[in-house]
Amino acid sequence: MTRQTASEDLSPTELAEFREIFDLVDRDGGGTVTKEELGELMDTLGIEATPEEVDLMIDEIDQDNNGEIDFEEFVAVMSRKVNASYTADQVKSAFKVFEGNSPPGHIKIESVMKALTTYGSEQLTEEQAHDLVSQLEPDHNGVVNYVEYINMMMND
């Protein structure tokens, strides 16, 4: 009997989303995430991680003990972490706090930037927040339909 892999439990859409994230982190396109690439990701996300902490993260994820994270290992951890995190409704409630005078279900890009750089235990720099926000697609008024975005990202 063969062992089932984590990717077999996911929809094609979820797998494509994980592949997109993996490819962003795998900056050199080598097919694995190295310690250096994981460290760069932590920096981009504004998470302070020592080289030792990055080593521990790699060790936790790296099932074949080659010192790097391949796509299957990445999917196994991401599916576990994503499924254990928050419901779509919880994420929508968090965004709703920053709606301001935007139409219901929408948020201004400036509000997202302010939230990312001002609140939470790990505030981002302006540059880090801009990197994240640049992936959103605001309408001509500079607002994003966060309900649609969350539904798409969480496959709700």
Tab-separated table of N, CA and C in Angstrom:
chain	number	residue	atom	x	y	z
A	1	MET	N	0.847	-1.185	0.000
A	1	MET	CA	0.000	0.000	0.000
A	1	MET	C	0.889	1.244	0.000
A	2	THR	N	0.610	2.185	-0.895
A	2	THR	CA	1.418	3.396	-0.964
A	2	THR	C	0.862	4.442	-0.019
A	3	ARG	N	1.765	5.246	0.511
A	3	ARG	CA	1.387	6.309	1.424
A	3	ARG	C	0.762	7.452	0.639
A	4	GLN	N	-0.360	7.963	1.123
A	4	GLN	CA	-1.028	9.066	0.444
A	4	GLN	C	-0.278	10.358	0.744
A	5	THR	N	-0.106	11.197	-0.275
A	5	THR	CA	0.573	12.467	-0.084
A	5	THR	C	-0.448	13.554	0.213
A	6	ALA	N	0.021	14.637	0.825
A	6	ALA	CA	-0.869	15.738	1.205
A	6	ALA	C	-1.549	16.344	-0.007
A	7	SER	N	-0.847	16.394	-1.130
A	7	SER	CA	-1.429	17.043	-2.306
A	7	SER	C	-2.626	16.274	-2.860
A	8	GLU	N	-2.728	14.991	-2.564
A	8	GLU	CA	-3.861	14.203	-3.045
A	8	GLU	C	-5.161	14.587	-2.350
A	9	ASP	N	-5.066	15.248	-1.192
A	9	ASP	CA	-6.256	15.664	-0.445
A	9	ASP	C	-6.774	17.032	-0.874
A	10	LEU	N	-6.047	17.719	-1.750
A	10	LEU	CA	-6.378	19.089	-2.111
A	10	LEU	C	-7.040	19.162	-3.480
A	11	SER	N	-7.833	20.211	-3.660
A	11	SER	CA	-8.446	20.445	-4.972
A	11	SER	C	-7.371	20.984	-5.918
A	12	PRO	N	-7.609	20.901	-7.225
A	12	PRO	CA	-6.653	21.483	-8.176
A	12	PRO	C	-6.421	22.977	-7.923
A	13	THR	N	-7.464	23.688	-7.502
A	13	THR	CA	-7.330	25.120	-7.213
A	13	THR	C	-6.406	25.344	-6.024
A	14	GLU	N	-6.601	24.563	-4.957
A	14	GLU	CA	-5.735	24.697	-3.782
A	14	GLU	C	-4.289	24.369	-4.145
A	15	LEU	N	-4.091	23.311	-4.903
A	15	LEU	CA	-2.736	22.941	-5.322
A	15	LEU	C	-2.102	24.049	-6.144
A	16	ALA	N	-2.871	24.656	-7.042
A	16	ALA	CA	-2.346	25.743	-7.879
A	16	ALA	C	-1.958	26.938	-7.007
A	17	GLU	N	-2.764	27.235	-5.994
A	17	GLU	CA	-2.445	28.343	-5.088
A	17	GLU	C	-1.168	28.050	-4.314
A	18	PHE	N	-1.024	26.833	-3.806
A	18	PHE	CA	0.197	26.468	-3.082
A	18	PHE	C	1.403	26.506	-4.014
A	19	ARG	N	1.224	26.085	-5.276
A	19	ARG	CA	2.327	26.114	-6.243
A	19	ARG	C	2.765	27.551	-6.494
A	20	GLU	N	1.785	28.459	-6.588
A	20	GLU	CA	2.101	29.871	-6.815
A	20	GLU	C	2.910	30.434	-5.649
A	21	ILE	N	2.489	30.137	-4.432
A	21	ILE	CA	3.211	30.598	-3.248
A	21	ILE	C	4.605	29.978	-3.220
A	22	PHE	N	4.689	28.679	-3.449
A	22	PHE	CA	5.973	27.965	-3.435
A	22	PHE	C	6.937	28.591	-4.443
A	23	ASP	N	6.436	28.862	-5.649
A	23	ASP	CA	7.286	29.433	-6.694
A	23	ASP	C	7.777	30.828	-6.335
A	24	LEU	N	6.962	31.594	-5.599
A	24	LEU	CA	7.403	32.915	-5.146
A	24	LEU	C	8.540	32.802	-4.131
A	25	VAL	N	8.452	31.801	-3.266
A	25	VAL	CA	9.477	31.613	-2.243
A	25	VAL	C	10.733	30.988	-2.850
A	26	ASP	N	10.553	30.077	-3.796
A	26	ASP	CA	11.663	29.405	-4.478
A	26	ASP	C	12.224	30.360	-5.535
A	27	ARG	N	12.922	31.402	-5.054
A	27	ARG	CA	13.360	32.496	-5.926
A	27	ARG	C	14.281	32.055	-7.054
A	28	ASP	N	15.109	31.048	-6.822
A	28	ASP	CA	16.036	30.623	-7.879
A	28	ASP	C	15.430	29.578	-8.814
A	29	GLY	N	14.171	29.189	-8.541
A	29	GLY	CA	13.492	28.230	-9.404
A	29	GLY	C	14.085	26.836	-9.344
A	30	GLY	N	14.786	26.523	-8.261
A	30	GLY	CA	15.468	25.236	-8.140
A	30	GLY	C	14.580	24.067	-7.770
A	31	GLY	N	13.299	24.336	-7.468
A	31	GLY	CA	12.393	23.250	-7.119
A	31	GLY	C	12.364	22.920	-5.645
A	32	THR	N	13.193	23.608	-4.866
A	32	THR	CA	13.169	23.451	-3.414
A	32	THR	C	13.330	24.828	-2.777
A	33	VAL	N	12.896	24.931	-1.528
A	33	VAL	CA	13.099	26.153	-0.757
A	33	VAL	C	14.304	25.912	0.142
A	34	THR	N	15.317	26.737	-0.037
A	34	THR	CA	16.543	26.615	0.751
A	34	THR	C	16.415	27.423	2.039
A	35	LYS	N	17.369	27.253	2.918
A	35	LYS	CA	17.387	28.029	4.168
A	35	LYS	C	17.440	29.520	3.859
A	36	GLU	N	18.229	29.888	2.852
A	36	GLU	CA	18.348	31.298	2.486
A	36	GLU	C	17.008	31.848	1.998
A	37	GLU	N	16.316	31.085	1.155
A	37	GLU	CA	15.027	31.536	0.626
A	37	GLU	C	13.985	31.635	1.736
A	38	LEU	N	13.993	30.694	2.670
A	38	LEU	CA	13.062	30.763	3.792
A	38	LEU	C	13.371	31.981	4.655
A	39	GLY	N	14.654	32.255	4.869
A	39	GLY	CA	15.058	33.443	5.624
A	39	GLY	C	14.592	34.727	4.952
A	40	GLU	N	14.713	34.786	3.610
A	40	GLU	CA	14.240	35.957	2.860
A	40	GLU	C	12.736	36.117	3.006
A	41	LEU	N	12.001	35.002	2.974
A	41	LEU	CA	10.552	35.054	3.152
A	41	LEU	C	10.208	35.626	4.523
A	42	MET	N	10.888	35.155	5.550
A	42	MET	CA	10.629	35.662	6.908
A	42	MET	C	10.863	37.171	6.955
A	43	ASP	N	11.960	37.639	6.341
A	43	ASP	CA	12.253	39.076	6.300
A	43	ASP	C	11.137	39.837	5.595
A	44	THR	N	10.704	39.320	4.446
A	44	THR	CA	9.648	39.973	3.666
A	44	THR	C	8.367	40.084	4.478
A	45	LEU	N	8.064	39.042	5.254
A	45	LEU	CA	6.848	39.042	6.065
A	45	LEU	C	7.009	39.831	7.358
A	46	GLY	N	8.229	40.337	7.595
A	46	GLY	CA	8.466	41.118	8.805
A	46	GLY	C	8.607	40.271	10.047
A	47	ILE	N	8.964	39.006	9.854
A	47	ILE	CA	9.122	38.092	10.976
A	47	ILE	C	10.605	37.956	11.288
A	48	GLU	N	10.962	38.351	12.492
A	48	GLU	CA	12.360	38.226	12.914
A	48	GLU	C	12.644	36.756	13.206
A	49	ALA	N	13.568	36.179	12.462
A	49	ALA	CA	13.939	34.780	12.685
A	49	ALA	C	15.451	34.663	12.605
A	50	THR	N	16.039	34.110	13.652
A	50	THR	CA	17.482	33.891	13.657
A	50	THR	C	17.805	32.746	12.697
A	51	PRO	N	19.063	32.636	12.269
A	51	PRO	CA	19.440	31.492	11.429
A	51	PRO	C	19.100	30.157	12.101
A	52	GLU	N	19.219	30.108	13.416
A	52	GLU	CA	18.896	28.876	14.147
A	52	GLU	C	17.400	28.563	14.049
A	53	GLU	N	16.560	29.604	14.148
A	53	GLU	CA	15.114	29.400	14.040
A	53	GLU	C	14.738	28.947	12.629
A	54	VAL	N	15.398	29.506	11.616
A	54	VAL	CA	15.147	29.081	10.238
A	54	VAL	C	15.553	27.615	10.076
A	55	ASP	N	16.699	27.237	10.662
A	55	ASP	CA	17.132	25.832	10.623
A	55	ASP	C	16.083	24.922	11.250
A	56	LEU	N	15.524	25.343	12.390
A	56	LEU	CA	14.500	24.538	13.060
A	56	LEU	C	13.250	24.395	12.186
A	57	MET	N	12.870	25.487	11.497
A	57	MET	CA	11.703	25.426	10.609
A	57	MET	C	11.959	24.428	9.484
A	58	ILE	N	13.140	24.518	8.893
A	58	ILE	CA	13.487	23.588	7.806
A	58	ILE	C	13.449	22.159	8.338
A	59	ASP	N	14.067	21.943	9.505
A	59	ASP	CA	14.112	20.590	10.078
A	59	ASP	C	12.717	20.034	10.341
A	60	GLU	N	11.795	20.901	10.787
A	60	GLU	CA	10.427	20.463	11.077
A	60	GLU	C	9.693	20.030	9.806
A	61	ILE	N	9.957	20.737	8.710
A	61	ILE	CA	9.227	20.496	7.461
A	61	ILE	C	9.900	19.441	6.595
A	62	ASP	N	11.225	19.394	6.629
A	62	ASP	CA	12.031	18.563	5.730
A	62	ASP	C	11.937	17.085	6.087
A	63	GLN	N	11.045	16.375	5.406
A	63	GLN	CA	10.802	14.960	5.705
A	63	GLN	C	11.924	14.043	5.223
A	64	ASP	N	12.561	14.396	4.101
A	64	ASP	CA	13.609	13.511	3.570
A	64	ASP	C	15.009	13.909	4.038
A	65	ASN	N	15.081	14.886	4.945
A	65	ASN	CA	16.340	15.298	5.575
A	65	ASN	C	17.437	15.700	4.591
A	66	ASN	N	17.044	16.399	3.506
A	66	ASN	CA	18.069	16.883	2.581
A	66	ASN	C	18.412	18.351	2.818
A	67	GLY	N	17.834	18.955	3.864
A	67	GLY	CA	18.162	20.332	4.217
A	67	GLY	C	17.372	21.381	3.452
A	68	GLU	N	16.437	20.948	2.607
A	68	GLU	CA	15.616	21.865	1.838
A	68	GLU	C	14.173	21.378	1.857
A	69	ILE	N	13.261	22.272	1.475
A	69	ILE	CA	11.846	21.934	1.464
A	69	ILE	C	11.414	21.765	0.007
A	70	ASP	N	10.946	20.564	-0.349
A	70	ASP	CA	10.421	20.387	-1.710
A	70	ASP	C	8.924	20.693	-1.698
A	71	PHE	N	8.312	20.690	-2.882
A	71	PHE	CA	6.908	21.097	-2.993
A	71	PHE	C	5.980	20.218	-2.160
A	72	GLU	N	6.192	18.920	-2.185
A	72	GLU	CA	5.319	18.006	-1.435
A	72	GLU	C	5.410	18.285	0.070
A	73	GLU	N	6.618	18.534	0.578
A	73	GLU	CA	6.799	18.864	1.997
A	73	GLU	C	6.116	20.192	2.313
A	74	PHE	N	6.253	21.159	1.407
A	74	PHE	CA	5.630	22.472	1.558
A	74	PHE	C	4.111	22.338	1.633
A	75	VAL	N	3.531	21.549	0.726
A	75	VAL	CA	2.079	21.336	0.692
A	75	VAL	C	1.601	20.687	1.987
A	76	ALA	N	2.361	19.726	2.468
A	76	ALA	CA	1.965	19.028	3.698
A	76	ALA	C	1.842	20.009	4.863
A	77	VAL	N	2.807	20.912	4.985
A	77	VAL	CA	2.782	21.875	6.083
A	77	VAL	C	1.731	22.949	5.840
A	78	MET	N	1.678	23.475	4.622
A	78	MET	CA	0.726	24.542	4.326
A	78	MET	C	-0.711	24.075	4.503
A	79	SER	N	-1.030	22.888	4.054
A	79	SER	CA	-2.408	22.419	4.181
A	79	SER	C	-2.761	22.232	5.645
A	80	ARG	N	-1.802	21.785	6.439
A	80	ARG	CA	-2.020	21.626	7.873
A	80	ARG	C	-2.200	22.989	8.525
A	81	LYS	N	-1.317	23.945	8.199
A	81	LYS	CA	-1.365	25.271	8.810
A	81	LYS	C	-2.587	26.051	8.353
A	82	VAL	N	-2.871	26.034	7.060
A	82	VAL	CA	-4.000	26.797	6.538
A	82	VAL	C	-5.303	26.264	7.109
A	83	ASN	N	-5.466	24.968	7.137
A	83	ASN	CA	-6.707	24.392	7.634
A	83	ASN	C	-6.892	24.621	9.123
A	84	ALA	N	-5.804	24.791	9.858
A	84	ALA	CA	-5.894	24.950	11.302
A	84	ALA	C	-6.027	26.408	11.720
A	85	SER	N	-5.880	27.339	10.794
A	85	SER	CA	-5.774	28.743	11.152
A	85	SER	C	-7.118	29.399	11.433
A	86	TYR	N	-7.722	29.981	10.432
A	86	TYR	CA	-8.909	30.789	10.614
A	86	TYR	C	-9.982	30.389	9.611
A	87	THR	N	-11.219	30.654	9.985
A	87	THR	CA	-12.304	30.443	9.029
A	87	THR	C	-12.398	31.686	8.147
A	88	ALA	N	-13.038	31.547	7.001
A	88	ALA	CA	-13.240	32.692	6.113
A	88	ALA	C	-14.000	33.794	6.841
A	89	ASP	N	-14.983	33.415	7.647
A	89	ASP	CA	-15.761	34.424	8.379
A	89	ASP	C	-14.899	35.197	9.368
A	90	GLN	N	-13.958	34.513	10.018
A	90	GLN	CA	-13.060	35.205	10.952
A	90	GLN	C	-12.177	36.210	10.212
A	91	VAL	N	-11.671	35.815	9.051
A	91	VAL	CA	-10.820	36.713	8.271
A	91	VAL	C	-11.643	37.904	7.774
A	92	LYS	N	-12.869	37.650	7.311
A	92	LYS	CA	-13.728	38.734	6.848
A	92	LYS	C	-14.033	39.712	7.984
A	93	SER	N	-14.255	39.190	9.183
A	93	SER	CA	-14.521	40.059	10.338
A	93	SER	C	-13.324	40.957	10.638
A	94	ALA	N	-12.124	40.399	10.482
A	94	ALA	CA	-10.911	41.194	10.710
A	94	ALA	C	-10.822	42.328	9.684
A	95	PHE	N	-11.120	42.035	8.432
A	95	PHE	CA	-11.095	43.076	7.401
A	95	PHE	C	-12.181	44.114	7.634
A	96	LYS	N	-13.361	43.670	8.084
A	96	LYS	CA	-14.502	44.563	8.270
A	96	LYS	C	-14.158	45.714	9.210
A	97	VAL	N	-13.306	45.449	10.185
A	97	VAL	CA	-12.886	46.477	11.133
A	97	VAL	C	-12.280	47.680	10.404
A	98	PHE	N	-11.639	47.427	9.260
A	98	PHE	CA	-10.937	48.482	8.538
A	98	PHE	C	-11.704	49.010	7.320
A	99	GLU	N	-12.975	48.629	7.186
A	99	GLU	CA	-13.789	49.064	6.046
A	99	GLU	C	-13.951	50.579	5.982
A	100	GLY	N	-14.130	51.199	7.144
A	100	GLY	CA	-14.353	52.644	7.173
A	100	GLY	C	-15.603	53.005	6.396
A	101	ASN	N	-15.481	54.016	5.505
A	101	ASN	CA	-16.648	54.451	4.728
A	101	ASN	C	-16.677	53.809	3.341
A	102	SER	N	-15.920	52.736	3.159
A	102	SER	CA	-15.961	51.978	1.897
A	102	SER	C	-17.276	51.208	1.827
A	103	PRO	N	-17.683	50.817	0.612
A	103	PRO	CA	-18.888	49.985	0.511
A	103	PRO	C	-18.710	48.692	1.311
A	104	PRO	N	-19.799	48.102	1.825
A	104	PRO	CA	-19.688	46.847	2.575
A	104	PRO	C	-18.927	45.778	1.770
A	105	GLY	N	-18.012	45.090	2.443
A	105	GLY	CA	-17.243	44.039	1.779
A	105	GLY	C	-16.028	44.552	1.029
A	106	HIS	N	-15.753	45.845	1.128
A	106	HIS	CA	-14.631	46.456	0.429
A	106	HIS	C	-13.725	47.187	1.428
A	107	ILE	N	-12.476	47.342	1.051
A	107	ILE	CA	-11.524	48.055	1.899
A	107	ILE	C	-10.578	48.854	1.010
A	108	LYS	N	-10.231	50.061	1.462
A	108	LYS	CA	-9.308	50.906	0.716
A	108	LYS	C	-7.887	50.349	0.864
A	109	ILE	N	-7.127	50.466	-0.206
A	109	ILE	CA	-5.730	50.019	-0.178
A	109	ILE	C	-4.974	50.729	0.953
A	110	GLU	N	-5.245	52.026	1.146
A	110	GLU	CA	-4.572	52.777	2.223
A	110	GLU	C	-4.873	52.162	3.590
A	111	SER	N	-6.104	51.672	3.768
A	111	SER	CA	-6.484	51.052	5.043
A	111	SER	C	-5.722	49.751	5.265
A	112	VAL	N	-5.536	48.982	4.185
A	112	VAL	CA	-4.766	47.737	4.288
A	112	VAL	C	-3.324	48.074	4.678
A	113	MET	N	-2.745	49.078	4.008
A	113	MET	CA	-1.368	49.491	4.301
A	113	MET	C	-1.236	49.920	5.768
A	114	LYS	N	-2.183	50.737	6.216
A	114	LYS	CA	-2.130	51.222	7.605
A	114	LYS	C	-2.230	50.050	8.585
A	115	ALA	N	-3.148	49.113	8.314
A	115	ALA	CA	-3.316	47.959	9.202
A	115	ALA	C	-2.037	47.127	9.270
A	116	LEU	N	-1.410	46.899	8.114
A	116	LEU	CA	-0.207	46.060	8.076
A	116	LEU	C	0.981	46.712	8.771
A	117	THR	N	1.052	48.039	8.733
A	117	THR	CA	2.218	48.728	9.302
A	117	THR	C	1.988	49.244	10.723
A	118	THR	N	0.743	49.159	11.208
A	118	THR	CA	0.421	49.754	12.508
A	118	THR	C	0.018	48.739	13.570
A	119	TYR	N	-0.732	47.711	13.164
A	119	TYR	CA	-1.343	46.814	14.143
A	119	TYR	C	-0.703	45.436	14.158
A	120	GLY	N	-0.980	44.709	15.235
A	120	GLY	CA	-0.520	43.327	15.341
A	120	GLY	C	0.833	43.235	16.017
A	121	SER	N	1.202	42.019	16.348
A	121	SER	CA	2.467	41.810	17.051
A	121	SER	C	3.665	41.904	16.115
A	122	GLU	N	3.440	41.710	14.815
A	122	GLU	CA	4.522	41.770	13.827
A	122	GLU	C	4.184	42.825	12.776
A	123	GLN	N	4.410	44.099	13.104
A	123	GLN	CA	4.115	45.153	12.139
A	123	GLN	C	5.120	45.099	10.989
A	124	LEU	N	4.626	45.366	9.783
A	124	LEU	CA	5.476	45.343	8.601
A	124	LEU	C	6.043	46.729	8.331
A	125	THR	N	7.169	46.781	7.638
A	125	THR	CA	7.680	48.059	7.160
A	125	THR	C	6.811	48.503	5.987
A	126	GLU	N	6.921	49.775	5.609
A	126	GLU	CA	6.165	50.271	4.449
A	126	GLU	C	6.471	49.417	3.218
A	127	GLU	N	7.749	49.097	3.024
A	127	GLU	CA	8.157	48.321	1.843
A	127	GLU	C	7.542	46.919	1.859
A	128	GLN	N	7.580	46.255	3.024
A	128	GLN	CA	6.999	44.915	3.135
A	128	GLN	C	5.497	44.955	2.884
A	129	ALA	N	4.822	45.959	3.461
A	129	ALA	CA	3.377	46.093	3.274
A	129	ALA	C	3.070	46.363	1.801
A	130	HIS	N	3.861	47.226	1.172
A	130	HIS	CA	3.649	47.522	-0.250
A	130	HIS	C	3.820	46.262	-1.096
A	131	ASP	N	4.815	45.424	-0.777
A	131	ASP	CA	5.031	44.178	-1.513
A	131	ASP	C	3.789	43.288	-1.450
A	132	LEU	N	3.186	43.181	-0.271
A	132	LEU	CA	1.983	42.365	-0.123
A	132	LEU	C	0.790	42.990	-0.838
A	133	VAL	N	0.599	44.291	-0.640
A	133	VAL	CA	-0.565	44.983	-1.194
A	133	VAL	C	-0.488	45.056	-2.717
A	134	SER	N	0.712	45.061	-3.277
A	134	SER	CA	0.855	45.163	-4.735
A	134	SER	C	0.234	43.964	-5.452
A	135	GLN	N	-0.018	42.883	-4.722
A	135	GLN	CA	-0.638	41.703	-5.316
A	135	GLN	C	-2.164	41.805	-5.377
A	136	LEU	N	-2.730	42.792	-4.677
A	136	LEU	CA	-4.174	43.001	-4.706
A	136	LEU	C	-4.542	43.801	-5.951
A	137	GLU	N	-5.764	43.689	-6.369
A	137	GLU	CA	-6.222	44.403	-7.562
A	137	GLU	C	-7.366	45.342	-7.208
A	138	PRO	N	-7.024	46.590	-6.824
A	138	PRO	CA	-8.079	47.545	-6.467
A	138	PRO	C	-8.850	48.000	-7.715
A	139	ASP	N	-10.098	48.448	-7.481
A	139	ASP	CA	-10.871	49.004	-8.600
A	139	ASP	C	-10.417	50.449	-8.847
A	140	HIS	N	-11.112	51.149	-9.719
A	140	HIS	CA	-10.723	52.517	-10.080
A	140	HIS	C	-10.816	53.496	-8.898
A	141	ASN	N	-11.509	53.116	-7.828
A	141	ASN	CA	-11.607	53.963	-6.636
A	141	ASN	C	-10.552	53.615	-5.579
A	142	GLY	N	-9.690	52.646	-5.884
A	142	GLY	CA	-8.648	52.261	-4.927
A	142	GLY	C	-9.149	51.364	-3.813
A	143	VAL	N	-10.262	50.647	-4.059
A	143	VAL	CA	-10.771	49.720	-3.053
A	143	VAL	C	-10.734	48.291	-3.584
A	144	VAL	N	-10.618	47.358	-2.659
A	144	VAL	CA	-10.557	45.936	-2.988
A	144	VAL	C	-11.779	45.260	-2.388
A	145	ASN	N	-12.408	44.371	-3.153
A	145	ASN	CA	-13.508	43.571	-2.642
A	145	ASN	C	-12.878	42.428	-1.840
A	146	TYR	N	-12.733	42.626	-0.539
A	146	TYR	CA	-12.054	41.618	0.272
A	146	TYR	C	-12.881	40.348	0.449
A	147	VAL	N	-14.200	40.448	0.368
A	147	VAL	CA	-15.048	39.257	0.507
A	147	VAL	C	-14.753	38.278	-0.631
A	148	GLU	N	-14.737	38.801	-1.879
A	148	GLU	CA	-14.417	37.951	-3.029
A	148	GLU	C	-13.012	37.369	-2.900
A	149	TYR	N	-12.080	38.221	-2.509
A	149	TYR	CA	-10.677	37.807	-2.396
A	149	TYR	C	-10.514	36.684	-1.359
A	150	ILE	N	-11.132	36.864	-0.197
A	150	ILE	CA	-11.037	35.851	0.855
A	150	ILE	C	-11.709	34.557	0.414
A	151	ASN	N	-12.886	34.675	-0.217
A	151	ASN	CA	-13.558	33.467	-0.708
A	151	ASN	C	-12.672	32.708	-1.690
A	152	MET	N	-11.996	33.454	-2.584
A	152	MET	CA	-11.129	32.820	-3.564
A	152	MET	C	-9.920	32.162	-2.870
A	153	MET	N	-9.290	32.894	-1.963
A	153	MET	CA	-8.078	32.393	-1.305
A	153	MET	C	-8.364	31.205	-0.394
A	154	MET	N	-9.522	31.225	0.246
A	154	MET	CA	-9.838	30.172	1.219
A	154	MET	C	-10.752	29.117	0.615
A	155	ASN	N	-11.114	29.298	-0.645
A	155	ASN	CA	-11.929	28.310	-1.361
A	155	ASN	C	-13.203	27.980	-0.609
A	156	ASP	N	-13.855	29.030	-0.116
A	156	ASP	CA	-15.038	28.874	0.740
A	156	ASP	C	-16.276	28.640	-0.085
